[in-house]
mmCIF file of C-alpha atoms in Angstrom:
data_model
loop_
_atom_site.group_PDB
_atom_site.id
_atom_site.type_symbol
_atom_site.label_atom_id
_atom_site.label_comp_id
_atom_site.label_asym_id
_atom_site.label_seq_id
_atom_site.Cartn_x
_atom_site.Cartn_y
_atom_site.Cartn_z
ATOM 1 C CA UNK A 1 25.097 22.946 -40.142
ATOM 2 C CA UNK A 2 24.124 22.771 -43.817
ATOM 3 C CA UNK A 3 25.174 25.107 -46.640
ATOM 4 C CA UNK A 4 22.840 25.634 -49.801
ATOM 5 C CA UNK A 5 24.236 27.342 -52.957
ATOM 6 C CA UNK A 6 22.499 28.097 -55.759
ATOM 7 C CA UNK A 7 23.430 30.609 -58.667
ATOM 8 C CA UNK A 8 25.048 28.473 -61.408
ATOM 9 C CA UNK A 9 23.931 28.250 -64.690
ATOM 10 C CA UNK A 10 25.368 28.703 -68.321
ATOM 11 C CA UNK A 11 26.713 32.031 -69.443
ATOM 12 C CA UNK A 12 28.029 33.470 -72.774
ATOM 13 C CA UNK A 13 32.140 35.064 -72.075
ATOM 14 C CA UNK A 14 31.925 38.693 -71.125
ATOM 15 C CA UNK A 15 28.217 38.004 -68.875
ATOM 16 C CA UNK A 16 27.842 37.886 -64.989
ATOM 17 C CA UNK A 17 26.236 35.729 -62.832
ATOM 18 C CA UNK A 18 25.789 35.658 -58.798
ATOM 19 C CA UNK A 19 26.080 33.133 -56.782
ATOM 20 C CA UNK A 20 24.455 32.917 -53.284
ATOM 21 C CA UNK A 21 25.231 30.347 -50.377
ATOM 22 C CA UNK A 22 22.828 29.954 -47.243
ATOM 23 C CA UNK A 23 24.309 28.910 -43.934
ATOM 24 C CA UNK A 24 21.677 27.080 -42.103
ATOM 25 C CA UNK A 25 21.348 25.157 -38.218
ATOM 26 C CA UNK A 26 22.543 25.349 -35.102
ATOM 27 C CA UNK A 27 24.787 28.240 -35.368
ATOM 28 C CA UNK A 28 26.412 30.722 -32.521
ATOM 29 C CA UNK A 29 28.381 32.544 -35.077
ATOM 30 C CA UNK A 30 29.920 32.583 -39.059
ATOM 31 C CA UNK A 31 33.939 33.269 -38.878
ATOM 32 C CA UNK A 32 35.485 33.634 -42.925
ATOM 33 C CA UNK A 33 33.143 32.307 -45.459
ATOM 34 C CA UNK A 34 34.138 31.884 -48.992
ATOM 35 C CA UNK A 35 33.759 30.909 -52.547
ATOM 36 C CA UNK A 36 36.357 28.077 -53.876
ATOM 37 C CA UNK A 37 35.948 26.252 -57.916
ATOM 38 C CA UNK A 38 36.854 22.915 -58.811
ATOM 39 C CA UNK A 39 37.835 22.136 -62.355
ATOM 40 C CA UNK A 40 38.108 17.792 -63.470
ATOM 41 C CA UNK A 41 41.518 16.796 -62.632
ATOM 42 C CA UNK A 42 42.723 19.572 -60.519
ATOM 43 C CA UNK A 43 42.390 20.533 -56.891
ATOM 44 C CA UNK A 44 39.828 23.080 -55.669
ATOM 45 C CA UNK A 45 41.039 26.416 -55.254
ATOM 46 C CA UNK A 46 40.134 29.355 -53.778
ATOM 47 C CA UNK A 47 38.306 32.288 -55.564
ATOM 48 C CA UNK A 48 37.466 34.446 -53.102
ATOM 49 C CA UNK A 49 36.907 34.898 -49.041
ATOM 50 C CA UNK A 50 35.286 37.317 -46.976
ATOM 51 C CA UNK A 51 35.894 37.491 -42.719
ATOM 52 C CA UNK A 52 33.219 38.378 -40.431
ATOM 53 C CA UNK A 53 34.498 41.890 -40.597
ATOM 54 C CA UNK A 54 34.575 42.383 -44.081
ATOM 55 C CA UNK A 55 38.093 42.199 -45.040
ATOM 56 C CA UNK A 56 38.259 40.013 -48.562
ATOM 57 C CA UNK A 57 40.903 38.036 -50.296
ATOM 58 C CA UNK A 58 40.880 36.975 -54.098
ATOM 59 C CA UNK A 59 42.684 35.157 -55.961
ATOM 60 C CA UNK A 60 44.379 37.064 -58.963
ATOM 61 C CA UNK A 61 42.810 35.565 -61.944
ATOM 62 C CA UNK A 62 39.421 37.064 -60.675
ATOM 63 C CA UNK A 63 40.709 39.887 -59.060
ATOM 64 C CA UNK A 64 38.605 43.156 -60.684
ATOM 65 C CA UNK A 65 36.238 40.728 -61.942
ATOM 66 C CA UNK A 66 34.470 38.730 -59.082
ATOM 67 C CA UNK A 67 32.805 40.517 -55.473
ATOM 68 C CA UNK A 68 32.554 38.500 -52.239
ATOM 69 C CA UNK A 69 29.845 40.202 -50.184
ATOM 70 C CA UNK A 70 28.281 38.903 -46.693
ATOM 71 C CA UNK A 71 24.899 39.447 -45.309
ATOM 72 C CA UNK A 72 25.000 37.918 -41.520
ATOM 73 C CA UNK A 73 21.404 38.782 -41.369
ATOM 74 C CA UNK A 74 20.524 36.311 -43.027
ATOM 75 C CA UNK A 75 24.317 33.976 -42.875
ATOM 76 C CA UNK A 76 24.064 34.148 -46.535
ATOM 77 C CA UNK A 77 27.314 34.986 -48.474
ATOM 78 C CA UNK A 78 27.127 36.249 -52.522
ATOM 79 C CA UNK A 79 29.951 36.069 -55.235
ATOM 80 C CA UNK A 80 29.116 38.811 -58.089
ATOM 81 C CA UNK A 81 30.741 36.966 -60.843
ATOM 82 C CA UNK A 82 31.508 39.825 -63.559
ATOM 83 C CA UNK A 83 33.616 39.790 -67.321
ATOM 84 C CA UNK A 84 33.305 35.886 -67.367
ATOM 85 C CA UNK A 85 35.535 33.897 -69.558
ATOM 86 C CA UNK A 86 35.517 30.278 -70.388
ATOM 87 C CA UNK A 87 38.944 29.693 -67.925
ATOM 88 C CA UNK A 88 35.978 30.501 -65.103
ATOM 89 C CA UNK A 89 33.943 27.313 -66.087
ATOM 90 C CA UNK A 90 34.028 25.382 -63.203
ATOM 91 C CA UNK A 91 31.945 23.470 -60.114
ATOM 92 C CA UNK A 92 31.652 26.237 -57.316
ATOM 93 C CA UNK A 93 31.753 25.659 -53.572
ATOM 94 C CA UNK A 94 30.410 27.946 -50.839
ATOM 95 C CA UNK A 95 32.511 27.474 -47.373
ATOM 96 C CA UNK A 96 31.840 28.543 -43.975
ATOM 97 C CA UNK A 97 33.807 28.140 -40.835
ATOM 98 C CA UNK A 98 31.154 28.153 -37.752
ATOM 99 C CA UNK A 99 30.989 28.352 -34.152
ATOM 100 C CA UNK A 100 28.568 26.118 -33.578
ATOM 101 C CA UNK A 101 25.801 25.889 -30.917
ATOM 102 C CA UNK A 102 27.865 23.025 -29.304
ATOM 103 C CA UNK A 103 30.235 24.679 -28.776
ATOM 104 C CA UNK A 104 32.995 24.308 -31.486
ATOM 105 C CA UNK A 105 34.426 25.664 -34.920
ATOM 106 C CA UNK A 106 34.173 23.593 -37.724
ATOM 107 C CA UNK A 107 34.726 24.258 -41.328
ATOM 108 C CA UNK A 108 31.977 23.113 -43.734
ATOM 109 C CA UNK A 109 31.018 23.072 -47.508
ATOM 110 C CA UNK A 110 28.327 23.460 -49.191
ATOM 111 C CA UNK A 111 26.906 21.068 -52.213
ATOM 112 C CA UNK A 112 28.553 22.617 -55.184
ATOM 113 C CA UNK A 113 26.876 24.788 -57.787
ATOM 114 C CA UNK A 114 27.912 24.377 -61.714
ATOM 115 C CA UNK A 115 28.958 27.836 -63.554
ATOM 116 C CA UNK A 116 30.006 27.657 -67.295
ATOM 117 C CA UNK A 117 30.952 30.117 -69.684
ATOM 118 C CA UNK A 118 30.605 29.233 -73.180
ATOM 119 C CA UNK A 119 29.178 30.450 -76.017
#
């Protein structure tokens, strides 16, 4: 199972950007997938997560802000990044947690994409 996110890029405070995060392989079925940042010197967090039903979690300093969406047509899963400030500069991972087609559930990450807000 490989995860490919793509999205980042360099934005002025107050812009938007949206990341996206393909789940690719030998897949039987995508449980919660979700968004977590990484900043130098601190442990990654979460941002936001979505379950296979819909229901979504945030975490409050993007809360308003950022939109976790899910298409399991194509087992991709978007963050709408809105109202940016320079507190959301960070290195951005894309998470599922998959049944696999051998049978078992596994968490797994995807390559990290780099969003910073400066101007």
């Amino acid at each position: 199972v490989q995860l490919q996110a793509s999205g980042g890029g360099l934005v002025q405070p107050g812009g938007s950007l949206k990341l996206s995060c393909v789940v690719s392989g030998s897949i039987r079925r995508i449980n919660d997938m979700g968004w977590y940042r990484q900043t130098p010197g601190k442990q990654r967090e979460l941002v936001a997560r979505i379950s296979r039903i819909g229901s979504t979690e945030y975490a409050d300093s993007v809360k308003g802000r950022f939109t976790i969406s899910r298409d399991d047509t194509k087992n991709t899963v978007y963050l709408q990044m809105n109202s940016l400030k320079p507190e959301d500069t960070a290195v951005y991972y894309c998470n599922a947690n998959v049944f696999t087609a051998n049978w078992r559930t596994s968490d797994y990450w995807g390559q990290g994409t780099q969003v910073t807000v400066s101007s």
